[in-house]
Short mmCIF file of C-alpha atoms and ligand atoms in Angstrom, two decimals:
data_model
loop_
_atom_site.label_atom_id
_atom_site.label_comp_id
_atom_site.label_asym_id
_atom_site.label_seq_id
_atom_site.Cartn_x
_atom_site.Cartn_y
_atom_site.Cartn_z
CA UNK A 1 -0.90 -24.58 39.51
CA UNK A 2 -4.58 -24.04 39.09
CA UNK A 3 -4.44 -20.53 36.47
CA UNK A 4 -7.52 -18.24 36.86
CA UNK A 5 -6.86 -16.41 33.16
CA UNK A 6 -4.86 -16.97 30.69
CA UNK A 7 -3.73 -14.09 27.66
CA UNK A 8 -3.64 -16.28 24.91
CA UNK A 9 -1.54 -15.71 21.54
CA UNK A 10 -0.17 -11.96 21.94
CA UNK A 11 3.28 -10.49 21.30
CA UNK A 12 4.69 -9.63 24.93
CA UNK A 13 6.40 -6.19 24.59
CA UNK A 14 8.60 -4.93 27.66
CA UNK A 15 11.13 -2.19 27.74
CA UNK A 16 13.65 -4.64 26.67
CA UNK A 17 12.16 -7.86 24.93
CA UNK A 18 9.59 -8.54 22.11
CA UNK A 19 8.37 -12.29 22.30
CA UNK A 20 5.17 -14.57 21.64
CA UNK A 21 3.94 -16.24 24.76
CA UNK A 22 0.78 -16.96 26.30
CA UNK A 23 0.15 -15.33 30.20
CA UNK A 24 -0.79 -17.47 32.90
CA UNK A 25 -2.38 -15.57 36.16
CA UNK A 26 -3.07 -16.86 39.21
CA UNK A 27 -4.39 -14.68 42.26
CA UNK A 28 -3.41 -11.38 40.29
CA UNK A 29 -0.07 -12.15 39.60
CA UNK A 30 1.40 -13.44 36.52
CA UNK A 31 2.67 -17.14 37.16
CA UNK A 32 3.70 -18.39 33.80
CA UNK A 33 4.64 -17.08 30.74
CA UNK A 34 5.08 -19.38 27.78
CA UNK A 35 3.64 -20.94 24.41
CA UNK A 36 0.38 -22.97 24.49
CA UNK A 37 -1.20 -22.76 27.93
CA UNK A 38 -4.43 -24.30 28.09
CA UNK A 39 -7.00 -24.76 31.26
CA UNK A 40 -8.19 -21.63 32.47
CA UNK A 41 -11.82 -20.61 33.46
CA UNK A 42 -11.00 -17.67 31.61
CA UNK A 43 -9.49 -17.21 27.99
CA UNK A 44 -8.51 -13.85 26.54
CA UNK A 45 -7.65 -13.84 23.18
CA UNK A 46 -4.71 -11.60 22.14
CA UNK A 47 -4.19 -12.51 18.87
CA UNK A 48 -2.84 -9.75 16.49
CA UNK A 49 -2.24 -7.55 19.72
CA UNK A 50 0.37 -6.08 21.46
CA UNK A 51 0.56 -7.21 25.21
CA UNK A 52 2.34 -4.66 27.24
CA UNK A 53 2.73 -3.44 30.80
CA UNK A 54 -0.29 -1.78 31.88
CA UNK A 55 0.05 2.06 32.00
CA UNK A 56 2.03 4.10 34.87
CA UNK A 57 0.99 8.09 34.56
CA UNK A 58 3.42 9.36 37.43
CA UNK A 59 1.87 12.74 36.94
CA UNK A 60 -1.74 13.63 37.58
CA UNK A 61 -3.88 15.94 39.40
CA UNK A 62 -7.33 14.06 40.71
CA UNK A 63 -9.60 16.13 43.22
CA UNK A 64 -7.37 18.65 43.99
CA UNK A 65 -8.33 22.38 44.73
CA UNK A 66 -7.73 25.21 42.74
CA UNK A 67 -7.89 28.87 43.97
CA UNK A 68 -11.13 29.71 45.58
CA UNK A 69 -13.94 29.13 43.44
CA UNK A 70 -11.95 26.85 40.75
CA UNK A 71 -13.48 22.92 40.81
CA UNK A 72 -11.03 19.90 38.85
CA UNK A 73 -13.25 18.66 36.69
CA UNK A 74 -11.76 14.77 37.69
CA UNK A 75 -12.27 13.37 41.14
CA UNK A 76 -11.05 9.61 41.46
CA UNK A 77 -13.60 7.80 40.14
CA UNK A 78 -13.63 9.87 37.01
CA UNK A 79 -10.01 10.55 36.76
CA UNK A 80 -9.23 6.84 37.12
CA UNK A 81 -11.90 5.45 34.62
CA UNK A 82 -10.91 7.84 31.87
CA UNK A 83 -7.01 6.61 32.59
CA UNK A 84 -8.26 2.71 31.89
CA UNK A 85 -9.85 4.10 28.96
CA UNK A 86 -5.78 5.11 27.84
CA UNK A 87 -4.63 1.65 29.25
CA UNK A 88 -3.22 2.60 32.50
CA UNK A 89 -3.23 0.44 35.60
CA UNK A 90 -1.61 2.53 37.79
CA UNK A 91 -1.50 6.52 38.10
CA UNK A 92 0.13 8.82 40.52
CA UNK A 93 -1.51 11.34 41.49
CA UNK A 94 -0.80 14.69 44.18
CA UNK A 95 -1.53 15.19 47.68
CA UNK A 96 -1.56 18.36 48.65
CA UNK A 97 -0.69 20.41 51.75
CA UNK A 98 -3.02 23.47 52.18
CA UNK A 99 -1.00 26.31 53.81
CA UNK A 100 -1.51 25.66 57.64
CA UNK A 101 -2.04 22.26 57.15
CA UNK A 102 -0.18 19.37 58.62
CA UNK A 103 0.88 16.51 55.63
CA UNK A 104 -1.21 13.77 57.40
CA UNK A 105 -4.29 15.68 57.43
CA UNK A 106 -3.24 16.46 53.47
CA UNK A 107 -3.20 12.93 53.01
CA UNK A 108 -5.95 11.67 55.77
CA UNK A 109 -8.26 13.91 53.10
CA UNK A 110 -7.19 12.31 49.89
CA UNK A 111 -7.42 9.33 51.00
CA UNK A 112 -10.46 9.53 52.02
CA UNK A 113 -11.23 10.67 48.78
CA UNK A 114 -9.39 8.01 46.63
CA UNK A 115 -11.17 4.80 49.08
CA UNK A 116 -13.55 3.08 47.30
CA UNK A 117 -13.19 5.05 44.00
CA UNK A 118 -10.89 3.95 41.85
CA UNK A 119 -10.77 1.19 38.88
CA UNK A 120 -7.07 1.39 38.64
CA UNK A 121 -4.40 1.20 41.72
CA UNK A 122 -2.69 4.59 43.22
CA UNK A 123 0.01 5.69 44.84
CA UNK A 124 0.16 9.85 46.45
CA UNK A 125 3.30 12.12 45.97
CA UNK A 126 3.20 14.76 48.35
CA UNK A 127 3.25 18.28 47.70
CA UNK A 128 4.58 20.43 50.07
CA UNK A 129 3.60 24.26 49.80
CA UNK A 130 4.28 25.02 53.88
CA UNK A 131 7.29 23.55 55.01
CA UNK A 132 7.33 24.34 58.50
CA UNK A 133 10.15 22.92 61.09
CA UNK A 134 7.29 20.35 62.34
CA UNK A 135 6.85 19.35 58.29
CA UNK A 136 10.35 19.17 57.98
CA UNK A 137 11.59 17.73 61.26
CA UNK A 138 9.30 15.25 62.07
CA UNK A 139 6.54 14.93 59.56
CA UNK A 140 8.02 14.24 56.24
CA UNK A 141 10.50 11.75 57.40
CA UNK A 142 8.04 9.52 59.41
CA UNK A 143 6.05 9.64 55.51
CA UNK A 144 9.16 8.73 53.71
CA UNK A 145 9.71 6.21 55.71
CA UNK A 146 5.68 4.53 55.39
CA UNK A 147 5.91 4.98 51.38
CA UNK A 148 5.54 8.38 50.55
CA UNK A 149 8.57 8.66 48.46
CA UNK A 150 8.59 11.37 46.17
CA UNK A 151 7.49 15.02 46.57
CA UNK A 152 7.04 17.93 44.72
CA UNK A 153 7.77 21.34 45.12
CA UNK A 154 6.81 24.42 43.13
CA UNK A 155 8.90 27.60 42.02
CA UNK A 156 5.95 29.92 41.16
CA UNK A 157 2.04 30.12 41.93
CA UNK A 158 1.09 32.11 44.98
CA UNK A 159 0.04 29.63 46.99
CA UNK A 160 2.65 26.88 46.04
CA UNK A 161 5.97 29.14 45.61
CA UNK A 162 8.59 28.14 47.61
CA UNK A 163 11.86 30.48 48.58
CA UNK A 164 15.18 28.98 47.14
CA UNK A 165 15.90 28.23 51.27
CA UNK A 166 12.82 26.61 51.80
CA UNK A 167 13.92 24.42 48.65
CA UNK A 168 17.36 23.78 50.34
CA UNK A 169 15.76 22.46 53.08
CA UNK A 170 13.53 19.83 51.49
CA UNK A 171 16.05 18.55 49.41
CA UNK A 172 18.10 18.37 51.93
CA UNK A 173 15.40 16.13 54.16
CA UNK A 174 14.91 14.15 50.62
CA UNK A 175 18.59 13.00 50.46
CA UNK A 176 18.62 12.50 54.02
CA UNK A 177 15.78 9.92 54.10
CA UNK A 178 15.93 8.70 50.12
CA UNK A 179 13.13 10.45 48.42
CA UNK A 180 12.69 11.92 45.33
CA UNK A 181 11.74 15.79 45.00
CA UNK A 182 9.54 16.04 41.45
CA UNK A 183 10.50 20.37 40.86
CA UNK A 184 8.20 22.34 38.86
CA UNK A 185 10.67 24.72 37.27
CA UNK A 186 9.12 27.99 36.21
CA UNK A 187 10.48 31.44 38.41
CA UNK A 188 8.08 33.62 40.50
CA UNK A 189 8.88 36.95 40.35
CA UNK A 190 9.95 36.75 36.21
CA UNK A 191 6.15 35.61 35.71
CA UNK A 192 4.93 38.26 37.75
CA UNK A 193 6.66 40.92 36.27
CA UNK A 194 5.67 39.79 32.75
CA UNK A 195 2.14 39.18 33.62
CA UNK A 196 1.87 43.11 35.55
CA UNK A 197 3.78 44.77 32.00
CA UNK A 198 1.30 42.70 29.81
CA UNK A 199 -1.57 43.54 31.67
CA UNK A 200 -0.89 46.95 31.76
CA UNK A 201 -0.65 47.07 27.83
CA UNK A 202 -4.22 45.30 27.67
CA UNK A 203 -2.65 41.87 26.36
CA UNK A 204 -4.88 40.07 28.29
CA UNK A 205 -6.30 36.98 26.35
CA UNK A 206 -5.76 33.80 26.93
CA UNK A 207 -2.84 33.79 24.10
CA UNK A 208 -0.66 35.90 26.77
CA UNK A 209 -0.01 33.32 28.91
CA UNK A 210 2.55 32.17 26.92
CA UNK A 211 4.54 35.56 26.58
CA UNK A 212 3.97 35.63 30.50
CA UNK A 213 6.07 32.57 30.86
CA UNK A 214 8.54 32.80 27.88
CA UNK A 215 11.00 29.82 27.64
CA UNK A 216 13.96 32.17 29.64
CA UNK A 217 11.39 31.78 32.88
CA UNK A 218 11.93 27.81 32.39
CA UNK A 219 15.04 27.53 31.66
CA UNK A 220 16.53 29.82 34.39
CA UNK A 221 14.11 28.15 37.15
CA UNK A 222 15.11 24.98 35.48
CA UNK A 223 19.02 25.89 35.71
CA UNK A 224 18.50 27.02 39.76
CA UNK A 225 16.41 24.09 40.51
CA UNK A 226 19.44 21.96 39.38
CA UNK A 227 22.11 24.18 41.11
CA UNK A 228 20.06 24.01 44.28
CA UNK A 229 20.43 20.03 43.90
CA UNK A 230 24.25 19.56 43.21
CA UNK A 231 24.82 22.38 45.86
CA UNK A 232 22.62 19.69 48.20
CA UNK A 233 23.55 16.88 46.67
CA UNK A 234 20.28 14.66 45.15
CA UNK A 235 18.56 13.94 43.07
CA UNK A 236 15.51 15.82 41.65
CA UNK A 237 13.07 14.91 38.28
CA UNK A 238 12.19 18.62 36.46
CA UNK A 239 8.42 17.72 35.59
CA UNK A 240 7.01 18.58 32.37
CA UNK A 241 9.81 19.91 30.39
CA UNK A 242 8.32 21.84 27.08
CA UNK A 243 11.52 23.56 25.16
CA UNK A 244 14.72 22.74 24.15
CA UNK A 245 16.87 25.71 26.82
CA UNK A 246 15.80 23.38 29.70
CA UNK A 247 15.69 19.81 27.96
CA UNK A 248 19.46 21.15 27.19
CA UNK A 249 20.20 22.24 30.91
CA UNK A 250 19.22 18.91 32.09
CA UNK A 251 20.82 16.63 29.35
CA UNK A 252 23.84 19.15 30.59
CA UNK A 253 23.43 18.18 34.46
CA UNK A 254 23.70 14.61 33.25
CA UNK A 255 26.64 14.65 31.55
CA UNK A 256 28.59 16.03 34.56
CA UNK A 257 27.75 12.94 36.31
CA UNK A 258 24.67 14.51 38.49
CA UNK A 259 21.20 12.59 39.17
CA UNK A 260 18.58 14.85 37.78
CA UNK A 261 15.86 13.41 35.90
CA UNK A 262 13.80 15.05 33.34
CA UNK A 263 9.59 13.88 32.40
CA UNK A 264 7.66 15.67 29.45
CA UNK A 265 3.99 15.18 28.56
CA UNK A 266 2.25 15.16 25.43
CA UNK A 267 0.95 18.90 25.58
CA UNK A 268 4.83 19.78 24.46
CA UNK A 269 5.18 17.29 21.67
CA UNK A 270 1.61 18.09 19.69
CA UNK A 271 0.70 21.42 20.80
CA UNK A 272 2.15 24.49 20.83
CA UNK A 273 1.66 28.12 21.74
CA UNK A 274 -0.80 28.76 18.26
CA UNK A 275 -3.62 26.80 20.03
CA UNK A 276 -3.69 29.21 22.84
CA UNK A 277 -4.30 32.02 19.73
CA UNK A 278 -8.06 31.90 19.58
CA UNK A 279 -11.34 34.05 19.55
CA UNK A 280 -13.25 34.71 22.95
CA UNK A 281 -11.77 31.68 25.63
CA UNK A 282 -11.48 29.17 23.07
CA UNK A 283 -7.54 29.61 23.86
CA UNK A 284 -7.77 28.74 27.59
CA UNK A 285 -8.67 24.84 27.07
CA UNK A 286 -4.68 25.25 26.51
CA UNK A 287 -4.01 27.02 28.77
CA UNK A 288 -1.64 24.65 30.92
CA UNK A 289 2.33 25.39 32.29
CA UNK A 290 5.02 25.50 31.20
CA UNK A 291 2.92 26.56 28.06
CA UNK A 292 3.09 24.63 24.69
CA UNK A 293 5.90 26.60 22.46
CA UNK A 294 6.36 25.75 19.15
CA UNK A 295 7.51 23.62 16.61
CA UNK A 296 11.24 23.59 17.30
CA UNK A 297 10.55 23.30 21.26
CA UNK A 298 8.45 20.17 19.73
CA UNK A 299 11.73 18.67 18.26
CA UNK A 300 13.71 18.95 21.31
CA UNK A 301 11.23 16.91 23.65
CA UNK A 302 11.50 14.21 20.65
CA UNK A 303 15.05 14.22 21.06
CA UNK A 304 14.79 14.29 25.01
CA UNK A 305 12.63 11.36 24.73
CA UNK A 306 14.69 10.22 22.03
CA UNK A 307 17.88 10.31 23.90
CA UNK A 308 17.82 9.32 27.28
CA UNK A 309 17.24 12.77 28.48
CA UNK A 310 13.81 12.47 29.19
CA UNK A 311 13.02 8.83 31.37
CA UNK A 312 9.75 9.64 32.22
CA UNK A 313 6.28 10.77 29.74
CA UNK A 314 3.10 11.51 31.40
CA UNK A 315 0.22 13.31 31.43
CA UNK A 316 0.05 16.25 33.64
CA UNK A 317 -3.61 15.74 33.42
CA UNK A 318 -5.43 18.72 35.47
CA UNK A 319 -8.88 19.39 34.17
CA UNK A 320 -11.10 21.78 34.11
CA UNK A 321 -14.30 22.49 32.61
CA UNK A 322 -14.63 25.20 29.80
CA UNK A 323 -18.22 25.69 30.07
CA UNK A 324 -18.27 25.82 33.45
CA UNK A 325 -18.68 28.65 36.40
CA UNK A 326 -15.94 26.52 38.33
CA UNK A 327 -13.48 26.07 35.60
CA UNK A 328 -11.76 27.86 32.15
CA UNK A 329 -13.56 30.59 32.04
CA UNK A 330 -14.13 31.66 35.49
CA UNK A 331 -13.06 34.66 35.24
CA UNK A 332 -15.39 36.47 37.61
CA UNK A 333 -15.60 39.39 35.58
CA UNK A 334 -11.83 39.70 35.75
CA UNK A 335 -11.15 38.94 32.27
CA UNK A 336 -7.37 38.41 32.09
CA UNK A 337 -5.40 35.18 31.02
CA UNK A 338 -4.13 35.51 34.73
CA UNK A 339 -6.95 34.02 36.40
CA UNK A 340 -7.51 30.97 33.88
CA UNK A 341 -6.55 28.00 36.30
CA UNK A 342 -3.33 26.55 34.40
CA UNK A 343 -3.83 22.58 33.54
CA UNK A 344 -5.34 20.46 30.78
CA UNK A 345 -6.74 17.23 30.69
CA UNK A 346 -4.73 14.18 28.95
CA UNK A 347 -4.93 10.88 31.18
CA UNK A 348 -7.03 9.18 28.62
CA UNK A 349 -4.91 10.13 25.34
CA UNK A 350 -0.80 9.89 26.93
CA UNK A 351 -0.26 6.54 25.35
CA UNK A 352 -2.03 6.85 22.18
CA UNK A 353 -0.43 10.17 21.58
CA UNK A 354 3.17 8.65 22.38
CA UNK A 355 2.33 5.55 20.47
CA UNK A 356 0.91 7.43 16.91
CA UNK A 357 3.54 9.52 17.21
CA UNK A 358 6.23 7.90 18.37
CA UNK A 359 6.29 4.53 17.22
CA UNK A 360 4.06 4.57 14.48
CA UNK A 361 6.32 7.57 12.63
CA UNK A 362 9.53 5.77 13.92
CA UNK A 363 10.35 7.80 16.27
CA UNK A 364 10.97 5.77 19.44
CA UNK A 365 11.02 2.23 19.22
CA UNK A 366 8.12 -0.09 21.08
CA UNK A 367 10.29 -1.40 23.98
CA UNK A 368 11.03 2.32 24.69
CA UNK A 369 7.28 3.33 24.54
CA UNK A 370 7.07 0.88 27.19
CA UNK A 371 9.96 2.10 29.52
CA UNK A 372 8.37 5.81 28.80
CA UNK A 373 4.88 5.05 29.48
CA UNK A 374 5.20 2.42 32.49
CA UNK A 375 8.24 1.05 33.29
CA UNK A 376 10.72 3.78 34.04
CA UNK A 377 7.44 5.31 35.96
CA UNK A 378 7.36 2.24 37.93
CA UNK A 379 11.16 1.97 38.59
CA UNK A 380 11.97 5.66 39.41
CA UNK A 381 8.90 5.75 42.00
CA UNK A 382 9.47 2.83 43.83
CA UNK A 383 7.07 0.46 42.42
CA UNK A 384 9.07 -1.99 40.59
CA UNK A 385 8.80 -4.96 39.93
CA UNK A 386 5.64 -5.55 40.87
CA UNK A 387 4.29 -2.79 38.27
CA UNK A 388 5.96 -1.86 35.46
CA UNK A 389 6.75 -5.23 33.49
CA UNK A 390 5.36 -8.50 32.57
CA UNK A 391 7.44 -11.02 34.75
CA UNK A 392 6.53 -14.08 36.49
CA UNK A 393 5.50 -12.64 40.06
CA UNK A 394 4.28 -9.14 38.78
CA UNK A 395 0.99 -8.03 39.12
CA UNK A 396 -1.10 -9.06 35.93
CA UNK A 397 -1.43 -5.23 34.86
CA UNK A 398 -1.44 -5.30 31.52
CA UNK A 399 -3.06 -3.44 28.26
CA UNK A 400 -3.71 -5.04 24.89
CA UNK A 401 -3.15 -2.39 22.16
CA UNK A 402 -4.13 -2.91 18.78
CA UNK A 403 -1.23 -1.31 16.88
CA UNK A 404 -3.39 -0.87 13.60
CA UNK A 405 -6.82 0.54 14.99
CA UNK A 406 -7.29 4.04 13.47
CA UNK A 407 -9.19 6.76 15.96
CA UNK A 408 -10.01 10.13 15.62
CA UNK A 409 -9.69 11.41 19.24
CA UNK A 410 -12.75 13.21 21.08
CA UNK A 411 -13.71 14.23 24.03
CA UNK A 412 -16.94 11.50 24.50
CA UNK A 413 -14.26 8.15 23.37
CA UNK A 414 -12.47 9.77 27.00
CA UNK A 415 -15.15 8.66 30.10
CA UNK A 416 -13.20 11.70 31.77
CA UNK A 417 -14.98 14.74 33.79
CA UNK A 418 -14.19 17.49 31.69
CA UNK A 419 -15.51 18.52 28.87
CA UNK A 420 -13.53 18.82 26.39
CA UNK A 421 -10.18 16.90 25.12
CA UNK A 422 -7.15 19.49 23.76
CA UNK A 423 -6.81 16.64 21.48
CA UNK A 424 -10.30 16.91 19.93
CA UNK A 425 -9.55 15.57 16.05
CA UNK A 426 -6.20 14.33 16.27
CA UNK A 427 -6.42 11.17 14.25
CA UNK A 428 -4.03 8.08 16.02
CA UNK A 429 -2.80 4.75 14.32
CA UNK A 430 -3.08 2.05 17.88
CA UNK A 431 -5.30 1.94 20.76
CA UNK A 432 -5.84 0.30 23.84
CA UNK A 433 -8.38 -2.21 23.33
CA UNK A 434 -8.16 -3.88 26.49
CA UNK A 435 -7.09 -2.67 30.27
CA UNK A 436 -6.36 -5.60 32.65
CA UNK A 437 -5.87 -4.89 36.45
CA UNK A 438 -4.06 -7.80 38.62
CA UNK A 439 -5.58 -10.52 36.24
CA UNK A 440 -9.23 -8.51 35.74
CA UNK A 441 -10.60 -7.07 33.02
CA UNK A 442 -11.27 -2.98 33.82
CA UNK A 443 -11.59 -1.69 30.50
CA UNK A 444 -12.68 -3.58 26.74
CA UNK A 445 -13.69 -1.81 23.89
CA UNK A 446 -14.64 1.27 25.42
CA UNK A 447 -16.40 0.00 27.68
CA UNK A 448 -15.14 -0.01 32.04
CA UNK A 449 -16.37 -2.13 34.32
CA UNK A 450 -18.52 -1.55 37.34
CA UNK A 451 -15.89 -2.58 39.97
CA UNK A 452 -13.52 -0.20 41.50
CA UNK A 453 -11.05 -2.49 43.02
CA UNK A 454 -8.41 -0.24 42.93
CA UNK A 455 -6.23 -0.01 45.83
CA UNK A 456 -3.38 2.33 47.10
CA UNK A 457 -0.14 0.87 46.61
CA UNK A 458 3.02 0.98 49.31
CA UNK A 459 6.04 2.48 47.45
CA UNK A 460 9.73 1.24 48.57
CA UNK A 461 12.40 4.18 48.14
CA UNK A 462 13.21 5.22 43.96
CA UNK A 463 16.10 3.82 44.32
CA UNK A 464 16.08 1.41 40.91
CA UNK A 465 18.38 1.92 37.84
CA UNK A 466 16.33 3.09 35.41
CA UNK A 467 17.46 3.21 31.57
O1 LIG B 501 -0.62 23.73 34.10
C1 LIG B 501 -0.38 22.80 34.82
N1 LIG B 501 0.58 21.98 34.55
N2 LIG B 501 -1.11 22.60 35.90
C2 LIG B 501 -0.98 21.50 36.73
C3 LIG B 501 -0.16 21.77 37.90
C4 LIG B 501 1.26 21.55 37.60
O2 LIG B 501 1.99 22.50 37.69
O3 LIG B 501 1.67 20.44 37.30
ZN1 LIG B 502 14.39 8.06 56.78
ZN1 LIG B 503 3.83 21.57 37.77
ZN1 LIG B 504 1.13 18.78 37.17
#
């Protein structure tokens, strides 16, 4: 066995073991894994460092359309290089079907988008907002069946929403063909109204948003969303939970034996609905949904995490610009919270975030950072085990973190295309130092290399145990 690289000296971390060894790749893969390798044109020294699982962020938004006029601040090459930055090797973001369009000319465009520009590997989940019989009948099942394994569906937005019957029906073709439907629990009409009486009372800054989407709007779209499931029977992952009523209606689920899932994002567990309580716009660089609560709702995605509840943390990153005609405040004149396009940036700071804050104020332990930030990503999407762990025969996607490297965050340490972080100031104990892609460097010190040699991965059906 002739090695390429070898990751000399670290402690291996995975979501179940914490060992010394060196890391022998060969051809992208990990081949070896034990103490004192030696003979390698390359030599990466890991001393002192925690060597983990490269990052999986399961949910972002890269080049995507907003309403007319609204530009994401991320395409791929952006989006990707500012998720190396944060130590990820993998991310997952959205293709999505225009009304009137078919799902392989959704994903004919972002593809065409993604080729060419990426630094770390990617793999689409659909998003169906027009589920005609042709989507339904023929469509979706032939793209199960070539990889694209989970989709997502929304419960509010106008040009998302979809009708409890329309959500029948794509569970239904889900279970039928083994994919998993990602639901974005928040109710139509209850946002509507709220947003209409608010309006009407001149409560219009960007603070409102979160008394437009109180936590009842989550946690009765969250309790439906689930209903709709057992009354189907499948399984379904309620994305970016953010209070305790709908952690509590999925930990609920669970315990009478039923397969829903639950993810949460960092937004809910260091934000909350203060931040949004600023002069002028300042308040719409929160401005994301579900919105951030507060303190207590805080707590409860700890414990979700914590517990089990939650198997998934990612980033929801959706950018936009603040000072920008195409972003925040584009408000056209029309200066209501209403029109501020809902998302927030986050790919580069996830693990950091989770790591400060989790392990480094005991929160979570480091094998279940790992699990939370890559593996259960990696097992519940089909892409285990060649991502998600460090095993002889995975791909050599790893990140070396220094667990004692002090950083304030801001926006210019993030390589992103926005232009600001939510995060700006937040001071973090561990970092990613290092960002290796299928045995090649991407990412050191801050620094990301020219190549773009990432590719888009094949999924197999989410069928693994995760824990
Ligand atoms: O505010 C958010 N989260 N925007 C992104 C789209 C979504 O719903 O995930
Ligand atoms: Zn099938
Ligand atoms: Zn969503
Ligand atoms: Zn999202």
């Amino acid at each position: 066995m002739q090695l390429d690289t070898i990751i000399k000296g670290g402690t291996i971390v995975t979501a179940t073991d914490r060992f010394e060894a060196d890391i022998g790749i060969e051809g992208g893969r990990i081949a070896v894994l034990a103490r004192n390798l030696e003979d390698a044109p390359e030599i990466i020294d890991a001393a002192g460092l925690l060597v983990m699982p490269g990052g999986i962020d399961s949910h972002v938004h890269l080049d995507q359309p907003g309403s007319p006029g609204i530009v994401m601040a991320d395409n791929f090459e952006t989006g990707t290089r500012s998720a190396a930055i944060g130590g990820n090797t993998t991310v997952l973001p959205f293709c999505l079907q225009a009304k009137g369009q078919t799902l392989r000319e959704a994903i004919t465009e972002y593809e065409r988008k993604a080729e060419g520009n990426c630094y770390v590997d990617v793999a689409f989940h659909l998003i169906i907002s027009d589920p005609t019989p042709q989507v339904l009948g023929q469509e979706l099942p032939a793209l199960i069946e070539e990889g694209y394994t989970s989709i997502k569906i929304f419960m509010t937005y106008d040009d998302l929403v979809l009708r409890d019957r329309e959500i029948l029906e794509v569970l239904d073709v889900a279970r039928r063909h083994g994919a998993l439907v990602m639901v974005h629990a928040e109710g139509y009409d209850t946002i509507r109204f709220l947003t209409d009486q608010l309006e009407r009372e001149g409560k219009t800054a960007p603070f409102f948003h979160g008394p437009s989407r109180p936590v009842a709007v989550e946690r009765e779209a969250t309790h439906r969303a689930i209903s709709l499931a057992e009354i189907v029977g499948t399984d379904i992952m309620v994305v970016h939970v953010s209070n305790r009523q709908a952690m509590e209606e999925i930990r609920r689920a669970q315990q009478r034996g039923l397969a829903i899932y639950g993810e949460t994002c960092p937004q809910y567990l260091v934000l909350t609905e203060k931040d949004m309580d600023r002069t002028g716009m300042e308040g719409s660089k929160y401005v994301c949904s579900p919105p951030p609560r507060d303190t207590d709702s805080q707590l409860a995605c700890w414990e979700g995490l914590q517990q089990g509840v939650f198997e998934v943390f990612s980033s929801d990153h959706c950018p936009y610009r603040y000072e920008d005609e195409a972003g925040k405040t584009n408000t056209k004149g029309k200066t209501s919270f209403r029109y501020v396009p809902n998302g927030i940036p986050g790919i580069a700071t996830r693990m950091p975030i989770l790591f400060s804050e989790g392990v480094g104020r005991g929160r979570i332990s480091l094998n279940r950072f790992v699990a939370l930030t890559s593996t259960n990503h990696a097992k519940r999407y089909g892409l285990y085990p060649r991502k998600g762990t460090i095993a002889v025969g995975s791909d050599a996607d790893l990140v070396l973190w220094d667990d004692k490297k002090k950083v304030t965050i801001t926006h210019k340490l993030l390589q992103d295309g926005c232009d600001y972080t939510p995060y700006e100031g937040i001071e973090v104990t561990g970092w990613p130092v290092r960002t290796i892609m299928k045995g090649r460097t991407v990412m050191e010190d801050g620094v990301v290399q020219k190549r773009k040699s990432g590719k888009q991965l094949k999924r197999t059906l989410p069928r693994t145990k995760v824990f």
